[in-house]
């Protein structure tokens, strides 16, 4: 609560990827098998508090499906696990996997959320696949100011950011990095922050790891 919210510039939806030769062509295919054979499929991911791990907890609870989680320190090791068939899926940013997808080593089977990415325009969202991901924590890119920043300074930054997200340079950057432009400001931004804080805080509390209470 100490920093001054200025704008949430963009969200960075997670994509769900698998080996290009995998039998899974959609995330709903994966979920169906996970329901049929609990804890036989494997997700490669990061630490237990990383976004991909928390997303797994939400999706398992929402879908009534169970699959294992194999933790790695870095994205490269997770990708290697997919290529070696040591894991079935991984969740990450579009920019994490774009090169391997382009090389036909990996394929994207879903974008988490309700908006497709310009990076992978032909890949359906989890919403389109009939999967509720409303409670999944979202990675986002935001600008915050110093404590007690004057209102005119906040407005100045907001005006500049509003102009920035309309530029061709920003649009290219967003497409290349799998970002979805939002430009949420004022009440819309603070409301979004509260929602995400509640989602992540609840998940961390469930793991016994929440430190602010």
Coordinates of C-alpha atoms in Angstrom, one line a residue, residues 78-186:
X78 CA 11.5 -27.4 -18.2
X79 CA 11.6 -27.3 -22.0
X80 CA 14.2 -30.1 -22.1
X81 CA 11.9 -32.2 -19.9
X82 CA 9.1 -31.8 -22.5
X83 CA 11.4 -32.6 -25.4
X84 CA 12.6 -35.8 -23.5
X85 CA 9.0 -36.8 -22.6
X86 CA 9.8 -36.5 -18.9
X87 CA 6.9 -34.1 -18.6
X88 CA 3.6 -33.7 -20.6
X89 CA 3.0 -29.9 -20.3
X90 CA 4.5 -26.7 -19.0
X91 CA 3.1 -23.3 -18.4
X92 CA 5.0 -20.2 -19.3
X93 CA 5.1 -16.9 -21.1
X94 CA 4.8 -16.9 -24.9
X95 CA 8.3 -15.4 -25.1
X96 CA 9.7 -18.4 -23.2
X97 CA 8.7 -20.9 -25.9
X98 CA 8.3 -18.9 -29.1
X99 CA 11.6 -20.1 -30.6
X100 CA 10.9 -23.8 -29.9
X101 CA 7.3 -23.5 -31.3
X102 CA 8.7 -21.8 -34.4
X103 CA 11.2 -24.7 -34.8
X104 CA 8.3 -27.3 -34.5
X105 CA 9.8 -28.7 -31.3
X106 CA 6.9 -27.6 -29.0
X107 CA 3.2 -26.8 -29.7
X108 CA 0.9 -24.4 -27.8
X109 CA -2.3 -26.1 -26.7
X110 CA -4.0 -23.2 -24.9
X111 CA -3.7 -19.7 -23.8
X112 CA -4.8 -19.3 -20.2
X113 CA -7.7 -16.8 -20.0
X114 CA -10.2 -15.4 -22.4
X115 CA -8.2 -13.5 -24.9
X116 CA -6.1 -15.0 -27.7
X117 CA -2.5 -13.8 -28.2
X118 CA -1.3 -12.1 -31.4
X119 CA 1.8 -14.2 -30.9
X120 CA -0.2 -17.4 -31.5
X121 CA -3.4 -16.2 -33.1
X122 CA -4.6 -19.7 -34.0
X123 CA -4.4 -21.1 -30.5
X124 CA -7.6 -21.2 -28.5
X125 CA -8.0 -19.9 -25.0
X126 CA -8.9 -22.0 -22.0
X127 CA -12.3 -20.2 -22.0
X128 CA -12.9 -21.3 -25.6
X129 CA -12.0 -24.8 -24.5
X130 CA -14.7 -24.7 -21.8
X131 CA -12.3 -24.3 -18.9
X132 CA -12.9 -21.7 -16.2
X133 CA -9.7 -19.9 -15.4
X134 CA -11.2 -16.8 -13.7
X135 CA -9.4 -17.6 -10.4
X136 CA -6.0 -18.1 -12.0
X137 CA -3.3 -15.6 -10.9
X138 CA -2.3 -13.3 -13.8
X139 CA 1.2 -12.0 -14.5
X140 CA 1.1 -8.3 -15.4
X141 CA 3.3 -5.3 -16.2
X142 CA 2.5 -2.2 -14.2
X143 CA 4.0 1.2 -13.4
X144 CA 4.0 2.3 -9.8
X145 CA 5.1 5.6 -8.3
X146 CA 6.8 6.7 -5.2
X147 CA 4.7 7.0 -2.0
X148 CA 2.5 10.1 -1.9
X149 CA 3.2 11.0 -5.5
X150 CA 1.4 14.3 -6.4
X151 CA -1.8 13.8 -8.5
X152 CA -0.5 15.9 -11.3
X153 CA 2.6 13.8 -11.6
X154 CA 0.5 10.6 -11.7
X155 CA -1.7 12.1 -14.4
X156 CA 1.4 13.1 -16.4
X157 CA 2.7 9.5 -16.4
X158 CA -0.8 8.2 -17.2
X159 CA -1.1 10.5 -20.2
X160 CA 2.3 9.4 -21.5
X161 CA 1.5 5.7 -21.1
X162 CA -1.8 6.1 -22.9
X163 CA 0.0 7.5 -25.8
X164 CA 2.7 4.9 -25.6
X165 CA 0.4 1.9 -25.9
X166 CA -1.0 3.3 -29.2
X167 CA 2.4 3.4 -30.9
X168 CA 3.6 0.9 -33.4
X169 CA 6.7 0.2 -31.3
X170 CA 4.6 -0.8 -28.3
X171 CA 2.3 -3.0 -30.5
X172 CA 5.3 -4.8 -31.9
X173 CA 6.8 -5.3 -28.5
X174 CA 3.5 -6.6 -27.1
X175 CA 3.1 -9.1 -30.0
X176 CA 6.7 -10.3 -29.8
X177 CA 6.4 -10.9 -26.0
X178 CA 2.9 -12.3 -25.7
X179 CA 1.5 -9.2 -23.9
X180 CA -2.1 -8.1 -23.9
X181 CA -2.4 -4.3 -23.6
X182 CA -4.7 -3.2 -20.8
X183 CA -3.8 0.4 -19.7
X184 CA -5.9 0.2 -16.6
X185 CA -5.7 3.4 -14.5
X186 CA -7.2 4.9 -11.3

